[in-house]
Structures are given as structure tokens and as C-alpha cells.
Short mmCIF file of C-alpha atoms in Angstrom, two decimals:
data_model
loop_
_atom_site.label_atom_id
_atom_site.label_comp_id
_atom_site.label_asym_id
_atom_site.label_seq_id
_atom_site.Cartn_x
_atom_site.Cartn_y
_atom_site.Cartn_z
CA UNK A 1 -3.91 5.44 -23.81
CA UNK A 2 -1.39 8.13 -22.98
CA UNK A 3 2.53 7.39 -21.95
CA UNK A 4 5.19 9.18 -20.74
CA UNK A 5 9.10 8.98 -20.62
CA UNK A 6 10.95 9.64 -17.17
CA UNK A 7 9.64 12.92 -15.30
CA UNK A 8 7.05 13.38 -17.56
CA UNK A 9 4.37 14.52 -15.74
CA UNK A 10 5.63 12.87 -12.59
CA UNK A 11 7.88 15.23 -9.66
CA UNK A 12 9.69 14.42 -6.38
CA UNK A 13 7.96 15.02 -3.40
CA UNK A 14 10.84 14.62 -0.74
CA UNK A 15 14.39 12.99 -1.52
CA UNK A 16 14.09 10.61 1.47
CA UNK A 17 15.75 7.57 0.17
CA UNK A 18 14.09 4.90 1.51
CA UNK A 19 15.01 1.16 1.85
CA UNK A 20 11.43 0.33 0.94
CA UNK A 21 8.75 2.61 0.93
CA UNK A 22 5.34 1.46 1.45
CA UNK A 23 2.20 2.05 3.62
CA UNK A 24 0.76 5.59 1.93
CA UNK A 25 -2.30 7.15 4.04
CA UNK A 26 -3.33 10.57 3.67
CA UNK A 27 -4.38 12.46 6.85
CA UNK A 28 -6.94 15.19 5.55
CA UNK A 29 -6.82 16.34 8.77
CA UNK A 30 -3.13 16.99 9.28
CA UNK A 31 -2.30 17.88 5.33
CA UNK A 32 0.27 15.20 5.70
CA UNK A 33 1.18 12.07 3.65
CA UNK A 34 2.05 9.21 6.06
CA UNK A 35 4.16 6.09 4.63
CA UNK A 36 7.03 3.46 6.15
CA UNK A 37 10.10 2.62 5.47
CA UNK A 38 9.58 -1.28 6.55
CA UNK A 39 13.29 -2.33 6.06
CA UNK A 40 14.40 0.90 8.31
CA UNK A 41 11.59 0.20 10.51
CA UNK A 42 10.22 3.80 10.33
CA UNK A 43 6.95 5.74 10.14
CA UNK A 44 7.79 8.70 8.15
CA UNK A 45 4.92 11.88 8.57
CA UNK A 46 5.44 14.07 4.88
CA UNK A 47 4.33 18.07 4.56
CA UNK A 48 4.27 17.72 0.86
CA UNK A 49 3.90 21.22 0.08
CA UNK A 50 6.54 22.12 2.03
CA UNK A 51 8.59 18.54 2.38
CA UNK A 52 9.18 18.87 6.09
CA UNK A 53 9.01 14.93 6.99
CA UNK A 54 8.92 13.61 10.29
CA UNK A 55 9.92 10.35 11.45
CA UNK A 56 9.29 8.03 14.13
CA UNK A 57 11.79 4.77 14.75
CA UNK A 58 9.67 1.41 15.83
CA UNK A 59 11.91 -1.35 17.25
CA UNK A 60 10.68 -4.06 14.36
CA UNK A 61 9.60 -4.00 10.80
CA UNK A 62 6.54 -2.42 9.95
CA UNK A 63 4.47 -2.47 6.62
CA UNK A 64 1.38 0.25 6.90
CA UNK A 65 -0.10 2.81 9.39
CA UNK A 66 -4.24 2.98 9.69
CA UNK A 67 -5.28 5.84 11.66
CA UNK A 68 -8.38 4.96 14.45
CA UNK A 69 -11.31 6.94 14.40
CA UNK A 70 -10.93 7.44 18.25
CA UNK A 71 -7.29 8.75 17.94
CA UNK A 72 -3.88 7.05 17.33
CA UNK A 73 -3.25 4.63 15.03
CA UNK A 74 -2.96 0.50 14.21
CA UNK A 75 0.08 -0.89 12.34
CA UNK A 76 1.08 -3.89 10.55
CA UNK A 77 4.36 -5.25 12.38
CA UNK A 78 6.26 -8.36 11.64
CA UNK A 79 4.68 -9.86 14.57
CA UNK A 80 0.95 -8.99 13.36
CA UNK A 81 -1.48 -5.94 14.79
CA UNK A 82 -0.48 -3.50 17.26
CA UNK A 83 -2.44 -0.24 18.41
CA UNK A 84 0.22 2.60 17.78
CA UNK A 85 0.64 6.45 19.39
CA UNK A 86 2.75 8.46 17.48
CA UNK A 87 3.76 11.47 20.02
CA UNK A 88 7.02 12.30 20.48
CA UNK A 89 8.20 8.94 20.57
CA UNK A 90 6.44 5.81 19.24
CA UNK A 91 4.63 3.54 21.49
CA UNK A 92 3.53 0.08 20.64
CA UNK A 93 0.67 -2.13 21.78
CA UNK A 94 0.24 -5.51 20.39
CA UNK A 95 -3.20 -6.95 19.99
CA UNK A 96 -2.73 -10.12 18.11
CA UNK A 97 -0.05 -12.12 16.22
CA UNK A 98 -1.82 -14.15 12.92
CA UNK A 99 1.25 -16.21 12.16
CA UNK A 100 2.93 -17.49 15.62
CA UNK A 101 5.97 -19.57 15.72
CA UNK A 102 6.11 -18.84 11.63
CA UNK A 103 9.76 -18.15 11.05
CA UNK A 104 9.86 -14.64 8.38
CA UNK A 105 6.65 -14.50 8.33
CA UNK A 106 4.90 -10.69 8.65
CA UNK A 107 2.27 -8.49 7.98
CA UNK A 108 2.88 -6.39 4.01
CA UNK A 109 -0.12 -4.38 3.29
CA UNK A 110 -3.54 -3.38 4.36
CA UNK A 111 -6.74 -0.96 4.02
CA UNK A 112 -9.52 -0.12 5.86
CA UNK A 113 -12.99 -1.08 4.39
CA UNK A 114 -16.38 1.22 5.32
CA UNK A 115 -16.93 -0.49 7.95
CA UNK A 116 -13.99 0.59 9.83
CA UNK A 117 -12.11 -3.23 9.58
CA UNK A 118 -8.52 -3.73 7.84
CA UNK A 119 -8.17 -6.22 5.11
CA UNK A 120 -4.65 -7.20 5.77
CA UNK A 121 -2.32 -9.87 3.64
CA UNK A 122 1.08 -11.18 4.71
CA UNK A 123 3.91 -12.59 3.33
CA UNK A 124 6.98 -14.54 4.22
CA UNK A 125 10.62 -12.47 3.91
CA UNK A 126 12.55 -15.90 3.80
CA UNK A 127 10.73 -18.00 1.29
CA UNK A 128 8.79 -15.90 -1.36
CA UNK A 129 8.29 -18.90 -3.68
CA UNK A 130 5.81 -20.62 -1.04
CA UNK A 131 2.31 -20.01 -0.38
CA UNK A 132 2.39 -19.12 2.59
CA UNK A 133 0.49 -16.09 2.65
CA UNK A 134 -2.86 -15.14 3.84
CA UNK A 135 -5.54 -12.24 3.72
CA UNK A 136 -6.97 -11.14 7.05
CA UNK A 137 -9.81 -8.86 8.69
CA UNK A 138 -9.10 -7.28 11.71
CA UNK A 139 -12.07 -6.01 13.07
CA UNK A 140 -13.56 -2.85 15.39
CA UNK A 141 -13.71 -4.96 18.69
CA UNK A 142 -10.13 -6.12 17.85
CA UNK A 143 -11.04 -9.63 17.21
CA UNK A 144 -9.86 -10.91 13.57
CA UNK A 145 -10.05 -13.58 11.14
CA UNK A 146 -8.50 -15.69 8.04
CA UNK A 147 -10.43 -15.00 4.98
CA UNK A 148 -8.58 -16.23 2.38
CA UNK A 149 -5.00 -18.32 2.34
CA UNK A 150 -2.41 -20.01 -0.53
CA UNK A 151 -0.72 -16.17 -1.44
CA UNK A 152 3.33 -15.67 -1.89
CA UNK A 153 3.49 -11.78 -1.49
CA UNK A 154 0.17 -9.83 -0.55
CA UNK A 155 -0.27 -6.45 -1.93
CA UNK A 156 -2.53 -3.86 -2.44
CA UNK A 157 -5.87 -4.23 -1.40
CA UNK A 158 -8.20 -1.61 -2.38
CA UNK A 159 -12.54 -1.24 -3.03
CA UNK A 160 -14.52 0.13 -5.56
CA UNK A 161 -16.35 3.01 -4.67
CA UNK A 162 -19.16 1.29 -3.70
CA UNK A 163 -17.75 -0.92 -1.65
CA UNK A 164 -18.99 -4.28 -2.92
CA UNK A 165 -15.79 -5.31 -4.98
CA UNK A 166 -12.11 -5.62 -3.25
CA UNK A 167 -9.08 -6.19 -5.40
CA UNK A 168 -5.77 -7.60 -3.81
CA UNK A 169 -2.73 -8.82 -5.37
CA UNK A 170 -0.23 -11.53 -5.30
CA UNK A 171 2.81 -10.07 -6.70
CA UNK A 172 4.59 -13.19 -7.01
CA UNK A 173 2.50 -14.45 -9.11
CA UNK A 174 1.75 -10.87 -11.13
CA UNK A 175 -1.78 -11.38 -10.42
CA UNK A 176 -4.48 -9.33 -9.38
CA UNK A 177 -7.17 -10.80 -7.51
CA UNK A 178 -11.29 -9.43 -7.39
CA UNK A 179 -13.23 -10.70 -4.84
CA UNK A 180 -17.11 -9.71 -4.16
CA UNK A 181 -17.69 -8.18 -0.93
CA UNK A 182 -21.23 -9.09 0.83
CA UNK A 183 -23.14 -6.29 2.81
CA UNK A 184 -21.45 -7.43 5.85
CA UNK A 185 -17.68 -7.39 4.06
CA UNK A 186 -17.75 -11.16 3.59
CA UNK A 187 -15.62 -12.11 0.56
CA UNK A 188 -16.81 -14.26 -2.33
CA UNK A 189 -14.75 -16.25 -4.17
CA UNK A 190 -11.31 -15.19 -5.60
CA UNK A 191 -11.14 -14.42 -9.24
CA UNK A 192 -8.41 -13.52 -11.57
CA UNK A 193 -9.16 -9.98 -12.38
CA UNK A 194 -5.62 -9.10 -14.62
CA UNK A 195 -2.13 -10.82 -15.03
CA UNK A 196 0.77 -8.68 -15.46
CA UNK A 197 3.12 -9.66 -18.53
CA UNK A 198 6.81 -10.58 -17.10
CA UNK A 199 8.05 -6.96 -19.17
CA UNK A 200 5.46 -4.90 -16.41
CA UNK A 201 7.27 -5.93 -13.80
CA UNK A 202 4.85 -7.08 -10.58
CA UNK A 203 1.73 -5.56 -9.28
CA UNK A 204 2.52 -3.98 -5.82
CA UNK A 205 0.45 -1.29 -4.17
CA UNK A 206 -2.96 0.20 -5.76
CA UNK A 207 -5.65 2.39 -5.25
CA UNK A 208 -8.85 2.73 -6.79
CA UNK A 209 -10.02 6.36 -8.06
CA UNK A 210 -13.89 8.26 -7.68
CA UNK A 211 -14.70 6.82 -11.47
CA UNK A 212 -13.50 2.92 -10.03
CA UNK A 213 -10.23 2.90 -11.75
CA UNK A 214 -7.42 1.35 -10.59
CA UNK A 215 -3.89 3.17 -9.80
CA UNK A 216 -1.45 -0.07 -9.97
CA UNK A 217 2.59 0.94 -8.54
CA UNK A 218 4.95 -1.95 -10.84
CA UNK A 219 7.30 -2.76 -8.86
CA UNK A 220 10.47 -3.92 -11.32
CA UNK A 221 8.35 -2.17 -13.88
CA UNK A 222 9.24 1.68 -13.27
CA UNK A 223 5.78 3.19 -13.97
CA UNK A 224 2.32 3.78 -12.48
CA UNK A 225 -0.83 2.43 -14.61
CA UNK A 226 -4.19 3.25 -14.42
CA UNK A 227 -6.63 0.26 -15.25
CA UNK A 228 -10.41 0.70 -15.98
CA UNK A 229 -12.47 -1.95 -14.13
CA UNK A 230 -12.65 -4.11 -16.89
CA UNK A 231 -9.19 -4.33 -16.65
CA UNK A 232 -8.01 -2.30 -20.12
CA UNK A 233 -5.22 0.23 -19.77
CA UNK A 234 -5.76 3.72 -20.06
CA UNK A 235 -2.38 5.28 -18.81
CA UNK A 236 0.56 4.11 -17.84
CA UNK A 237 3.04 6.80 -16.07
CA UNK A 238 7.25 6.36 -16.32
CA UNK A 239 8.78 7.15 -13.17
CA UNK A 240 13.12 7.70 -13.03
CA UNK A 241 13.32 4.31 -10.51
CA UNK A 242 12.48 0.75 -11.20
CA UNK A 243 10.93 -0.08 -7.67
CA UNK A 244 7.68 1.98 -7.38
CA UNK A 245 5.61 0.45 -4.17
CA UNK A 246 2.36 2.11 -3.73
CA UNK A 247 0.55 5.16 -4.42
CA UNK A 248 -2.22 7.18 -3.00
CA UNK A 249 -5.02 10.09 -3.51
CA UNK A 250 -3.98 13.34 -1.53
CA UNK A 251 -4.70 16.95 -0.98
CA UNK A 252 -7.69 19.15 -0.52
CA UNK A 253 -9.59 18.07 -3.31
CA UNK A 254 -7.91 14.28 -3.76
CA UNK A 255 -6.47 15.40 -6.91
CA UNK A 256 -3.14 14.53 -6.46
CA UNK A 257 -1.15 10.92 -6.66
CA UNK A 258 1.58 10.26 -4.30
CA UNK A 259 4.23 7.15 -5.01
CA UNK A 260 6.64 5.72 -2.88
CA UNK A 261 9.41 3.80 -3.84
CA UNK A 262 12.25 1.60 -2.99
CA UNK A 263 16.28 0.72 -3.22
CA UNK A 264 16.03 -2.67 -1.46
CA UNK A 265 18.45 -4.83 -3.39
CA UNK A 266 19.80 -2.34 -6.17
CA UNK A 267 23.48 -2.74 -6.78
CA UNK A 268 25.68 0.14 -6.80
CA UNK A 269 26.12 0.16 -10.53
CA UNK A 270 21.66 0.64 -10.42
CA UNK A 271 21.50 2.89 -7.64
CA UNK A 272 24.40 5.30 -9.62
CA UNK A 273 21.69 5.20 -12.99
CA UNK A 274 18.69 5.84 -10.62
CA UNK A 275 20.03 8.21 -7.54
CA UNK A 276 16.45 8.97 -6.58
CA UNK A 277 15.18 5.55 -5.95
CA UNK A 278 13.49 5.30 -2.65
CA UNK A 279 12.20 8.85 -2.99
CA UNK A 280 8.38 10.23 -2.97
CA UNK A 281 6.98 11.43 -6.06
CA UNK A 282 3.83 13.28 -7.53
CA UNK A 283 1.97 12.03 -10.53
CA UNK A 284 0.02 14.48 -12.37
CA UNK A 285 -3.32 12.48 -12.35
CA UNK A 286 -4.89 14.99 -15.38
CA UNK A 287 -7.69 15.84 -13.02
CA UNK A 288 -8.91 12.29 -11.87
CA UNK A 289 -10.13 12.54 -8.27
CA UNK A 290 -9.55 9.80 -5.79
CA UNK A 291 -11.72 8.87 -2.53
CA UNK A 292 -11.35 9.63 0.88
CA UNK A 293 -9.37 6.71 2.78
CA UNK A 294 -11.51 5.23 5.43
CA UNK A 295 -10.22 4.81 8.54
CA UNK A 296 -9.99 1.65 11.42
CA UNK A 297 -13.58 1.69 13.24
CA UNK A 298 -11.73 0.59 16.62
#
């Protein structure tokens, strides 16, 4: 297993300070990195060879951008899906609300399978402690469903490389979840596939890598881990800031591991001792390649 103090193998991307970064997608197609701020309720477009960053400002939170395979994008709002252009303004059109009338409630994190549907969890801002969660599948015709219910804070989905496993998290609870996915992308039951120690802080955002690994971001933990499928650690990467959100594969050959981060809720004295939380970073992934994201089918 190797480790690593702060900056060890680990550099800032862009110095962007966010509230609380989240969402990562990589856009082969553009070269850029694409991630939100959800508390500033931005979608932030990253160069990261060169760090010019674009923004666009959306008039509520929103937790992840999913590119369409027919052009534009869908995003997770607090008030559930919404097919998204990002021009020179952003526009905004809602296709369906899972959680009316559900005070706090909104949508946290989300990937596309290979079938071109989202797997999307939510989570309630005012009352973290209740289950009140739930994982959904929105699907190419736009139509969507409840597959699985009784979460706190929904994080991270991600698939094995072949497709037939998902893993999603409850970060209340430190727990990451393993479900078996049918041919069709029906989910099996839910079973405890690793429990984070109260010192690792909480599973947030993950990935999964060409060999099926799993890239964890800790949030309250400060580091990066990669897990083999069985669940033993085989690195575990320091970063300078205690909130690290999510990460993802980029670049030509998916070599390359980008990590967002976050400030929500640091004190002055904490923000002074880390002044680049909320930035992007790069961790040296020692050659591991990751897999192309897939995109919304719609």
C-alpha cells in the first residue's frame, strides 16, 4: 500500500475556491473537465492544461452535469431533472421533480450507466440524520423511476467495467453500497460492500478504474483511496484540504485523476491552515487508466 503526505504526488489544477465542488465529467471531446459548485449554483467548464475555466450561473442549486448524446446536457437541480444548454448563457428545462412538496430535499449525485440512463441519489439539506433519501433511474425517453429508498446522503455511484456491478454510497452512514445490475440495469439487492472507520472521514464521490478499482474522495478525511474490488486498500493519496468531493479519469489517454473539493462550513481559523480548499487538483494515478464516462442516451 503506498501513502503520501500533503502534495505528494497530488497538484492544483485551478485555484477556484469553491463552496462545494462536485459533479466531475470529462468531455473528451472538448479537452475540458466539467464540475459544479452546488452551493454557488454554478457549472464551471476547466482547460486543465491551461486552467482557463468557464462558468455558467443557474438560478438554483445544482449537483452534476451529464452530457446527451444528441447535444446539450441534463442536470441534477434541487427541484429534480432538467435538460440543460450551456451557450452563452444557461438555459433550463425541467422534465421531472422526484421529491414534490419535500421541504430541502434535492438531487446530490449521479452517473450514466451503458445504456445511456442516470442512476441518480438525493438527499435532504435540512435533516441529514433522516432517511430520506432515494436512488433513481432516469431513463432515455425521459420517464424515471425509484429503485431503491431509506439513504441520508447519496454519493457516488459508479460500475465496474463490465457493467454488471454498481456501487453507491451513503455517506452518512460511511457506507458503501454494491448492488448487482441485471442485463437490463435492474438492481439486485443492496449489500454492504466497505464501511469507512470514523478516522477516514465519509465516503463521497468515486470512480471505478479500467482494472475495477475504486477511486473513493473522503470527505472530512483529506485523501483519495484506491480500493480493489474486494474492498482492500491499495493507496491512499493526502491532499492539503480536509473536504475532497469527487474525482474523475481525464485526458487523452484517461491517465489522469481530477479532485474537487470544498470550504462549505470551514471556520476562518481552518480555511487560514488550508487556503486552497475548494480548489481542483491532479493526482498522479502511477499509470492506472480509467474508462470513458458514458453519456445520457436521451
Amino acid at each position: 500500500m503506498a501513502t503520501g503526505g500533503p502534495m505528494d504526488g497530488v497538484r492544483l489544477l485551478h485555484d477556484i475556491r469553491a463552496v462545494l465542488g462536485e459533479g466531475l465529467y470529462w468531455s473528451a471531446a472538448e479537452a475540458r473537465l466539467y464540475f459544479v459548485d452546488i452551493r454557488q449554483c454554478r457549472v464551471h467548464a476547466l482547460q486543465p492544461d491551461c486552467g482557463e475555466c468557464r462558468q455558467w450561473q443557474l438560478p438554483d442549486l445544482v449537483g452534476w452535469v451529464i452530457p446527451r448524446r444528441q447535444g446539450g446536457w441534463v442536470a441534477g437541480m434541487r427541484d429534480g431533472f432538467a435538460l440543460l444548454q450551456l451557450g452563452d448563457e444557461a438555459s433550463l428545462q425541467p422534465i421531472a421533480n422526484p421529491h414534490p412538496g419535500q421541504r430541502g430535499m434535492r438531487l446530490n449525485d449521479a452517473k450514466a450507466w451503458r445504456d445511456g440512463s442516470i442512476f441518480a441519489g438525493s438527499m435532504s439539506d435540512s435533516d441529514a440524520a433522516g432517511a430520506h433519501g432515494r436512488l433513481y433511474r432516469l431513463r432515455p425517453d425521459l420517464s424515471w423511476q425509484t429503485v431503491d429508498s431509506g439513504y441520508h446522503i447519496c454519493n457516488g455511484p459508479c460500475f465496474a467495467p463490465d457493467g454488471q456491478l454498481m456501487y453507491h454510497t451513503d455517506s452518512y452512514l460511511r457506507t458503501i453500497y454494491r448492488y448487482r445490475l441485471a442485463a437490463d440495469g435492474t438492481p439486485g439487492e443492496r449489500a454492504v460492500w466497505k464501511v469507512f472507520a470514523p478516522q477516514e472521514g465519509y465516503p463521497d464521490g468515486m470512480t471505478v478504474d479500467a482494472d475495477g478499482c475504486l477511486w473513493v474522495a473522503h470527505w472530512d478525511g483529506g485523501c483519495v483511496s484506491r480500493f480493489a474490488p474486494d474492498g482492500s486498500l491499495l493507496r491512499r493519496i493526502r491532499l492539503p484540504v480536509s473536504l475532497v468531493t469527487n474525482v474523475c479519469f481525464f485526458g487523452e489517454r484517461l491517465q489522469r485523476l481530477a479532485v474537487t473539493t470544498a470550504r462549505d462550513g470551514l471556520d476562518a481559523a481552518t480555511l487560514a491552515a488550508q487556503p486552497l480548499a475548494g480548489g481542483v487538483f491532479e493526482i498522479d494515478t502511477l499509470g492506472v487508466c480509467g474508462l470513458p464516462a458514458a453519456q445520457f442516451g436521451g
